[in-house]
Amino acid sequence: MTRILGIETSCDETGASIVEDGRRVLSNVVASQHDLHARFRGVVPEIASRAHLERLGPVIDESLERAGVELRAVDAIAVGNRPGLIGSLIVGVSAAKALAWALDKPLVGVDHVRAHLWAANLYETVDDTPPPPAVGYPALGLVVSGGHTSLYEMAGPTKLRVIGRTIDDAVGEAYDKAAVILDLPYPGGPNLDKLAGTGDGRAYGFPRSMLGAESLDFSFSGLKTAVLYAVRGRPVGRGGEAHFERSANDLTEEERRDLAASFQAAAVDALIRKIDRAIDQREAGGETTKSLVIGGGVSANSLLRERVKEFGERRGIAVFVPAMRYCLDNAAMIAGLAHEQLQRGDVADLSLRAVARGGV
Ligand code: KG4
Ligand code: ZN
């Protein structure tokens, strides 16, 4: 039995978790900073790193306490060290190094994006109930978050090849920006999702960007602009004189609901069409796909969850969607994937660095 302490500080959630043998979550503590960033309607990096510094110690203590595990009893320390906000990542990486050194335990550096694709494997302790099935490979992976919208061919949990990515905005970013255009409160994604559930997704014909006929890449900036123009009209005037004649205040409640629903229908449709295309291409190349696995903040989206399940039934592919608490940033996914890495001897030393960009 291996118990790993995971640490996550890549953006605006301070997380610590104890996971047993890669999948069984003994504790998962997340201190969200939404309250601190709300009035700026987005994450302020300087505020985020300061808050991680204040909160990480107590969050780690609480994760040990809830799991009923002594710090000395953990088998390894794992940290999400890439990609993310550099000032935020440094807090987690420094803490993990200090713990690994003081306790003389292995240190594992985990890629945050890969960890999102591990999240669907996590489950909680329920006495004798058998664990839910784990993701089978080869798999198609879709990461949909505030920073990423990427498709992967997965030969295993750490063997990934990018086959498509966004050429402009990430889908979570498009959600957050559309929410600002519709004057919804922060955090935008979940609030837009909620409002969309009450509207008519066919009311506005927003674009589903497919790019080239073979392309597996995504584009969401056209959709975002279409929502902007639908809400505020086309800009009048040129250069510094340009202005909009309408604002979100001019919308009726019904229009606002229908705009949210139509945005959501277009965004999710674009994702599903690309998954379909990827499976078609794999089939044409004689490759089988056992599973579709999704992860990242937008995998909490109600319509996407519904549509990927339908997709799985239609195409005869097992679909893995994380439990809601493991969709958004959390440390359980870091500790979980670290177990795979540890088994393969993929261990870091004290030269481990925080890396803002890159990874898969
Ligand atoms: O994975 P995550 O917590 O952070 C990153 O790694 O980026 O994802 C955060 C993103 C935000 O853009 C947020 O608006 C979006 O996930 N999000 C949602 C929903 N819940 C979170 N987007 C659409 N519908 C949701 N229910
Ligand atoms: Zn994330």
JSON list of N, CA and C in Angstrom, two decimals, residues 115-164:
[
{"chain": "A", "resi": 115, "resn": "ALA", "atom": "N", "xyz": [-2.52, 15.28, -15.12]},
{"chain": "A", "resi": 115, "resn": "ALA", "atom": "CA", "xyz": [-3.23, 14.91, -13.89]},
{"chain": "A", "resi": 115, "resn": "ALA", "atom": "C", "xyz": [-4.75, 15.06, -14.07]},
{"chain": "A", "resi": 116, "resn": "HIS", "atom": "N", "xyz": [-5.18, 16.08, -14.84]},
{"chain": "A", "resi": 116, "resn": "HIS", "atom": "CA", "xyz": [-6.63, 16.22, -15.11]},
{"chain": "A", "resi": 116, "resn": "HIS", "atom": "C", "xyz": [-7.17, 14.96, -15.79]},
{"chain": "A", "resi": 117, "resn": "LEU", "atom": "N", "xyz": [-6.34, 14.31, -16.61]},
{"chain": "A", "resi": 117, "resn": "LEU", "atom": "CA", "xyz": [-6.79, 13.10, -17.30]},
{"chain": "A", "resi": 117, "resn": "LEU", "atom": "C", "xyz": [-6.69, 11.85, -16.41]},
{"chain": "A", "resi": 118, "resn": "TRP", "atom": "N", "xyz": [-6.16, 12.02, -15.20]},
{"chain": "A", "resi": 118, "resn": "TRP", "atom": "CA", "xyz": [-6.15, 10.91, -14.23]},
{"chain": "A", "resi": 118, "resn": "TRP", "atom": "C", "xyz": [-7.38, 11.00, -13.31]},
{"chain": "A", "resi": 119, "resn": "ALA", "atom": "N", "xyz": [-7.96, 12.21, -13.22]},
{"chain": "A", "resi": 119, "resn": "ALA", "atom": "CA", "xyz": [-9.00, 12.49, -12.21]},
{"chain": "A", "resi": 119, "resn": "ALA", "atom": "C", "xyz": [-10.18, 11.53, -12.27]},
{"chain": "A", "resi": 120, "resn": "ALA", "atom": "N", "xyz": [-10.51, 11.03, -13.47]},
{"chain": "A", "resi": 120, "resn": "ALA", "atom": "CA", "xyz": [-11.67, 10.13, -13.60]},
{"chain": "A", "resi": 120, "resn": "ALA", "atom": "C", "xyz": [-11.43, 8.78, -12.92]},
{"chain": "A", "resi": 121, "resn": "ASN", "atom": "N", "xyz": [-10.18, 8.49, -12.56]},
{"chain": "A", "resi": 121, "resn": "ASN", "atom": "CA", "xyz": [-9.86, 7.23, -11.88]},
{"chain": "A", "resi": 121, "resn": "ASN", "atom": "C", "xyz": [-10.05, 7.31, -10.36]},
{"chain": "A", "resi": 122, "resn": "LEU", "atom": "N", "xyz": [-10.28, 8.50, -9.84]},
{"chain": "A", "resi": 122, "resn": "LEU", "atom": "CA", "xyz": [-10.30, 8.68, -8.38]},
{"chain": "A", "resi": 122, "resn": "LEU", "atom": "C", "xyz": [-11.65, 8.27, -7.80]},
{"chain": "A", "resi": 123, "resn": "TYR", "atom": "N", "xyz": [-11.61, 7.68, -6.63]},
{"chain": "A", "resi": 123, "resn": "TYR", "atom": "CA", "xyz": [-12.84, 7.35, -5.90]},
{"chain": "A", "resi": 123, "resn": "TYR", "atom": "C", "xyz": [-12.57, 7.44, -4.41]},
{"chain": "A", "resi": 124, "resn": "GLU", "atom": "N", "xyz": [-13.64, 7.42, -3.62]},
{"chain": "A", "resi": 124, "resn": "GLU", "atom": "CA", "xyz": [-13.47, 7.51, -2.16]},
{"chain": "A", "resi": 124, "resn": "GLU", "atom": "C", "xyz": [-13.64, 6.16, -1.50]},
{"chain": "A", "resi": 125, "resn": "THR", "atom": "N", "xyz": [-13.18, 6.12, -0.29]},
{"chain": "A", "resi": 125, "resn": "THR", "atom": "CA", "xyz": [-13.26, 4.90, 0.53]},
{"chain": "A", "resi": 125, "resn": "THR", "atom": "C", "xyz": [-14.71, 4.58, 0.87]},
{"chain": "A", "resi": 126, "resn": "VAL", "atom": "N", "xyz": [-15.21, 3.47, 0.41]},
{"chain": "A", "resi": 126, "resn": "VAL", "atom": "CA", "xyz": [-16.50, 3.01, 0.93]},
{"chain": "A", "resi": 126, "resn": "VAL", "atom": "C", "xyz": [-16.29, 1.53, 1.23]},
{"chain": "A", "resi": 127, "resn": "ASP", "atom": "N", "xyz": [-16.05, 1.25, 2.50]},
{"chain": "A", "resi": 127, "resn": "ASP", "atom": "CA", "xyz": [-15.71, -0.09, 3.03]},
{"chain": "A", "resi": 127, "resn": "ASP", "atom": "C", "xyz": [-15.42, -1.16, 1.99]},
{"chain": "A", "resi": 128, "resn": "ASP", "atom": "N", "xyz": [-16.42, -2.04, 1.75]},
{"chain": "A", "resi": 128, "resn": "ASP", "atom": "CA", "xyz": [-16.13, -3.22, 0.92]},
{"chain": "A", "resi": 128, "resn": "ASP", "atom": "C", "xyz": [-16.54, -3.08, -0.54]},
{"chain": "A", "resi": 129, "resn": "THR", "atom": "N", "xyz": [-17.13, -1.92, -0.90]},
{"chain": "A", "resi": 129, "resn": "THR", "atom": "CA", "xyz": [-17.58, -1.80, -2.29]},
{"chain": "A", "resi": 129, "resn": "THR", "atom": "C", "xyz": [-16.37, -1.86, -3.22]},
{"chain": "A", "resi": 130, "resn": "PRO", "atom": "N", "xyz": [-16.49, -2.65, -4.30]},
{"chain": "A", "resi": 130, "resn": "PRO", "atom": "CA", "xyz": [-15.35, -2.73, -5.21]},
{"chain": "A", "resi": 130, "resn": "PRO", "atom": "C", "xyz": [-15.12, -1.38, -5.89]},
{"chain": "A", "resi": 131, "resn": "PRO", "atom": "N", "xyz": [-13.86, -1.04, -6.21]},
{"chain": "A", "resi": 131, "resn": "PRO", "atom": "CA", "xyz": [-13.59, 0.25, -6.86]},
{"chain": "A", "resi": 131, "resn": "PRO", "atom": "C", "xyz": [-14.23, 0.31, -8.24]},
{"chain": "A", "resi": 132, "resn": "PRO", "atom": "N", "xyz": [-14.62, 1.49, -8.70]},
{"chain": "A", "resi": 132, "resn": "PRO", "atom": "CA", "xyz": [-15.17, 1.61, -10.05]},
{"chain": "A", "resi": 132, "resn": "PRO", "atom": "C", "xyz": [-14.08, 1.26, -11.07]},
{"chain": "A", "resi": 133, "resn": "PRO", "atom": "N", "xyz": [-14.48, 0.88, -12.30]},
{"chain": "A", "resi": 133, "resn": "PRO", "atom": "CA", "xyz": [-13.46, 0.53, -13.30]},
{"chain": "A", "resi": 133, "resn": "PRO", "atom": "C", "xyz": [-12.51, 1.68, -13.58]},
{"chain": "A", "resi": 134, "resn": "ALA", "atom": "N", "xyz": [-11.27, 1.33, -13.93]},
{"chain": "A", "resi": 134, "resn": "ALA", "atom": "CA", "xyz": [-10.27, 2.35, -14.27]},
{"chain": "A", "resi": 134, "resn": "ALA", "atom": "C", "xyz": [-10.27, 2.56, -15.78]},
{"chain": "A", "resi": 135, "resn": "VAL", "atom": "N", "xyz": [-9.76, 3.69, -16.22]},
{"chain": "A", "resi": 135, "resn": "VAL", "atom": "CA", "xyz": [-9.66, 4.00, -17.65]},
{"chain": "A", "resi": 135, "resn": "VAL", "atom": "C", "xyz": [-8.86, 2.90, -18.35]},
{"chain": "A", "resi": 136, "resn": "GLY", "atom": "N", "xyz": [-9.40, 2.39, -19.46]},
{"chain": "A", "resi": 136, "resn": "GLY", "atom": "CA", "xyz": [-8.68, 1.39, -20.26]},
{"chain": "A", "resi": 136, "resn": "GLY", "atom": "C", "xyz": [-7.99, 2.08, -21.43]},
{"chain": "A", "resi": 137, "resn": "TYR", "atom": "N", "xyz": [-6.87, 1.55, -21.87]},
{"chain": "A", "resi": 137, "resn": "TYR", "atom": "CA", "xyz": [-6.10, 2.16, -22.96]},
{"chain": "A", "resi": 137, "resn": "TYR", "atom": "C", "xyz": [-6.00, 1.19, -24.13]},
{"chain": "A", "resi": 138, "resn": "PRO", "atom": "N", "xyz": [-5.83, 1.69, -25.36]},
{"chain": "A", "resi": 138, "resn": "PRO", "atom": "CA", "xyz": [-5.65, 3.09, -25.76]},
{"chain": "A", "resi": 138, "resn": "PRO", "atom": "C", "xyz": [-6.93, 3.92, -25.55]},
{"chain": "A", "resi": 139, "resn": "ALA", "atom": "N", "xyz": [-6.69, 5.20, -25.18]},
{"chain": "A", "resi": 139, "resn": "ALA", "atom": "CA", "xyz": [-7.81, 6.09, -24.91]},
{"chain": "A", "resi": 139, "resn": "ALA", "atom": "C", "xyz": [-7.65, 7.38, -25.69]},
{"chain": "A", "resi": 140, "resn": "LEU", "atom": "N", "xyz": [-8.78, 8.06, -25.84]},
{"chain": "A", "resi": 140, "resn": "LEU", "atom": "CA", "xyz": [-8.76, 9.42, -26.37]},
{"chain": "A", "resi": 140, "resn": "LEU", "atom": "C", "xyz": [-8.99, 10.32, -25.17]},
{"chain": "A", "resi": 141, "resn": "GLY", "atom": "N", "xyz": [-8.12, 11.32, -24.95]},
{"chain": "A", "resi": 141, "resn": "GLY", "atom": "CA", "xyz": [-8.25, 12.21, -23.80]},
{"chain": "A", "resi": 141, "resn": "GLY", "atom": "C", "xyz": [-8.61, 13.61, -24.25]},
{"chain": "A", "resi": 142, "resn": "LEU", "atom": "N", "xyz": [-9.53, 14.24, -23.52]},
{"chain": "A", "resi": 142, "resn": "LEU", "atom": "CA", "xyz": [-9.88, 15.64, -23.82]},
{"chain": "A", "resi": 142, "resn": "LEU", "atom": "C", "xyz": [-9.74, 16.45, -22.54]},
{"chain": "A", "resi": 143, "resn": "VAL", "atom": "N", "xyz": [-8.82, 17.42, -22.55]},
{"chain": "A", "resi": 143, "resn": "VAL", "atom": "CA", "xyz": [-8.68, 18.32, -21.40]},
{"chain": "A", "resi": 143, "resn": "VAL", "atom": "C", "xyz": [-9.34, 19.65, -21.74]},
{"chain": "A", "resi": 144, "resn": "VAL", "atom": "N", "xyz": [-10.31, 20.03, -20.92]},
{"chain": "A", "resi": 144, "resn": "VAL", "atom": "CA", "xyz": [-11.03, 21.28, -21.14]},
{"chain": "A", "resi": 144, "resn": "VAL", "atom": "C", "xyz": [-10.98, 22.11, -19.86]},
{"chain": "A", "resi": 145, "resn": "SER", "atom": "N", "xyz": [-10.12, 23.13, -19.86]},
{"chain": "A", "resi": 145, "resn": "SER", "atom": "CA", "xyz": [-9.99, 23.93, -18.64]},
{"chain": "A", "resi": 145, "resn": "SER", "atom": "C", "xyz": [-9.88, 25.40, -19.00]},
{"chain": "A", "resi": 146, "resn": "GLY", "atom": "N", "xyz": [-9.50, 26.21, -18.01]},
{"chain": "A", "resi": 146, "resn": "GLY", "atom": "CA", "xyz": [-9.36, 27.63, -18.26]},
{"chain": "A", "resi": 146, "resn": "GLY", "atom": "C", "xyz": [-8.15, 27.94, -19.12]},
{"chain": "A", "resi": 147, "resn": "GLY", "atom": "N", "xyz": [-7.17, 27.06, -19.11]},
{"chain": "A", "resi": 147, "resn": "GLY", "atom": "CA", "xyz": [-5.93, 27.30, -19.85]},
{"chain": "A", "resi": 147, "resn": "GLY", "atom": "C", "xyz": [-5.75, 26.36, -21.04]},
{"chain": "A", "resi": 148, "resn": "HIS", "atom": "N", "xyz": [-6.48, 25.25, -21.10]},
{"chain": "A", "resi": 148, "resn": "HIS", "atom": "CA", "xyz": [-6.26, 24.24, -22.13]},
{"chain": "A", "resi": 148, "resn": "HIS", "atom": "C", "xyz": [-7.54, 23.75, -22.78]},
{"chain": "A", "resi": 149, "resn": "THR", "atom": "N", "xyz": [-7.43, 23.44, -24.06]},
{"chain": "A", "resi": 149, "resn": "THR", "atom": "CA", "xyz": [-8.46, 22.67, -24.75]},
{"chain": "A", "resi": 149, "resn": "THR", "atom": "C", "xyz": [-7.67, 21.80, -25.70]},
{"chain": "A", "resi": 150, "resn": "SER", "atom": "N", "xyz": [-7.38, 20.58, -25.29]},
{"chain": "A", "resi": 150, "resn": "SER", "atom": "CA", "xyz": [-6.50, 19.72, -26.08]},
{"chain": "A", "resi": 150, "resn": "SER", "atom": "C", "xyz": [-7.03, 18.31, -26.15]},
{"chain": "A", "resi": 151, "resn": "LEU", "atom": "N", "xyz": [-6.76, 17.67, -27.29]},
{"chain": "A", "resi": 151, "resn": "LEU", "atom": "CA", "xyz": [-7.11, 16.27, -27.50]},
{"chain": "A", "resi": 151, "resn": "LEU", "atom": "C", "xyz": [-5.83, 15.44, -27.51]},
{"chain": "A", "resi": 152, "resn": "TYR", "atom": "N", "xyz": [-5.87, 14.28, -26.87]},
{"chain": "A", "resi": 152, "resn": "TYR", "atom": "CA", "xyz": [-4.68, 13.44, -26.78]},
{"chain": "A", "resi": 152, "resn": "TYR", "atom": "C", "xyz": [-5.00, 12.01, -27.18]},
{"chain": "A", "resi": 153, "resn": "GLU", "atom": "N", "xyz": [-4.02, 11.39, -27.83]},
{"chain": "A", "resi": 153, "resn": "GLU", "atom": "CA", "xyz": [-4.03, 9.95, -27.98]},
{"chain": "A", "resi": 153, "resn": "GLU", "atom": "C", "xyz": [-3.29, 9.42, -26.79]},
{"chain": "A", "resi": 154, "resn": "MET", "atom": "N", "xyz": [-3.87, 8.51, -26.04]},
{"chain": "A", "resi": 154, "resn": "MET", "atom": "CA", "xyz": [-3.22, 8.04, -24.82]},
{"chain": "A", "resi": 154, "resn": "MET", "atom": "C", "xyz": [-2.95, 6.54, -24.90]},
{"chain": "A", "resi": 155, "resn": "ALA", "atom": "N", "xyz": [-1.66, 6.18, -24.92]},
{"chain": "A", "resi": 155, "resn": "ALA", "atom": "CA", "xyz": [-1.29, 4.76, -24.89]},
{"chain": "A", "resi": 155, "resn": "ALA", "atom": "C", "xyz": [-1.29, 4.28, -23.44]},
{"chain": "A", "resi": 156, "resn": "GLY", "atom": "N", "xyz": [-1.19, 5.20, -22.51]},
{"chain": "A", "resi": 156, "resn": "GLY", "atom": "CA", "xyz": [-1.21, 4.91, -21.07]},
{"chain": "A", "resi": 156, "resn": "GLY", "atom": "C", "xyz": [-1.35, 6.23, -20.35]},
{"chain": "A", "resi": 157, "resn": "PRO", "atom": "N", "xyz": [-1.47, 6.19, -19.00]},
{"chain": "A", "resi": 157, "resn": "PRO", "atom": "CA", "xyz": [-1.73, 7.44, -18.28]},
{"chain": "A", "resi": 157, "resn": "PRO", "atom": "C", "xyz": [-0.63, 8.49, -18.41]},
{"chain": "A", "resi": 158, "resn": "THR", "atom": "N", "xyz": [0.59, 8.06, -18.69]},
{"chain": "A", "resi": 158, "resn": "THR", "atom": "CA", "xyz": [1.66, 9.05, -18.85]},
{"chain": "A", "resi": 158, "resn": "THR", "atom": "C", "xyz": [2.22, 9.04, -20.28]},
{"chain": "A", "resi": 159, "resn": "LYS", "atom": "N", "xyz": [1.59, 8.25, -21.15]},
{"chain": "A", "resi": 159, "resn": "LYS", "atom": "CA", "xyz": [2.06, 8.20, -22.56]},
{"chain": "A", "resi": 159, "resn": "LYS", "atom": "C", "xyz": [1.04, 8.90, -23.43]},
{"chain": "A", "resi": 160, "resn": "LEU", "atom": "N", "xyz": [1.26, 10.20, -23.63]},
{"chain": "A", "resi": 160, "resn": "LEU", "atom": "CA", "xyz": [0.29, 11.03, -24.33]},
{"chain": "A", "resi": 160, "resn": "LEU", "atom": "C", "xyz": [0.89, 11.65, -25.57]},
{"chain": "A", "resi": 161, "resn": "ARG", "atom": "N", "xyz": [0.06, 11.80, -26.59]},
{"chain": "A", "resi": 161, "resn": "ARG", "atom": "CA", "xyz": [0.47, 12.55, -27.78]},
{"chain": "A", "resi": 161, "resn": "ARG", "atom": "C", "xyz": [-0.65, 13.52, -28.11]},
{"chain": "A", "resi": 162, "resn": "VAL", "atom": "N", "xyz": [-0.28, 14.81, -28.25]},
{"chain": "A", "resi": 162, "resn": "VAL", "atom": "CA", "xyz": [-1.30, 15.81, -28.57]},
{"chain": "A", "resi": 162, "resn": "VAL", "atom": "C", "xyz": [-1.70, 15.64, -30.03]},
{"chain": "A", "resi": 163, "resn": "ILE", "atom": "N", "xyz": [-3.02, 15.53, -30.28]},
{"chain": "A", "resi": 163, "resn": "ILE", "atom": "CA", "xyz": [-3.47, 15.43, -31.68]},
{"chain": "A", "resi": 163, "resn": "ILE", "atom": "C", "xyz": [-4.32, 16.65, -32.08]},
{"chain": "A", "resi": 164, "resn": "GLY", "atom": "N", "xyz": [-4.65, 17.49, -31.09]},
{"chain": "A", "resi": 164, "resn": "GLY", "atom": "CA", "xyz": [-5.41, 18.71, -31.40]},
{"chain": "A", "resi": 164, "resn": "GLY", "atom": "C", "xyz": [-5.35, 19.65, -30.22]}
]
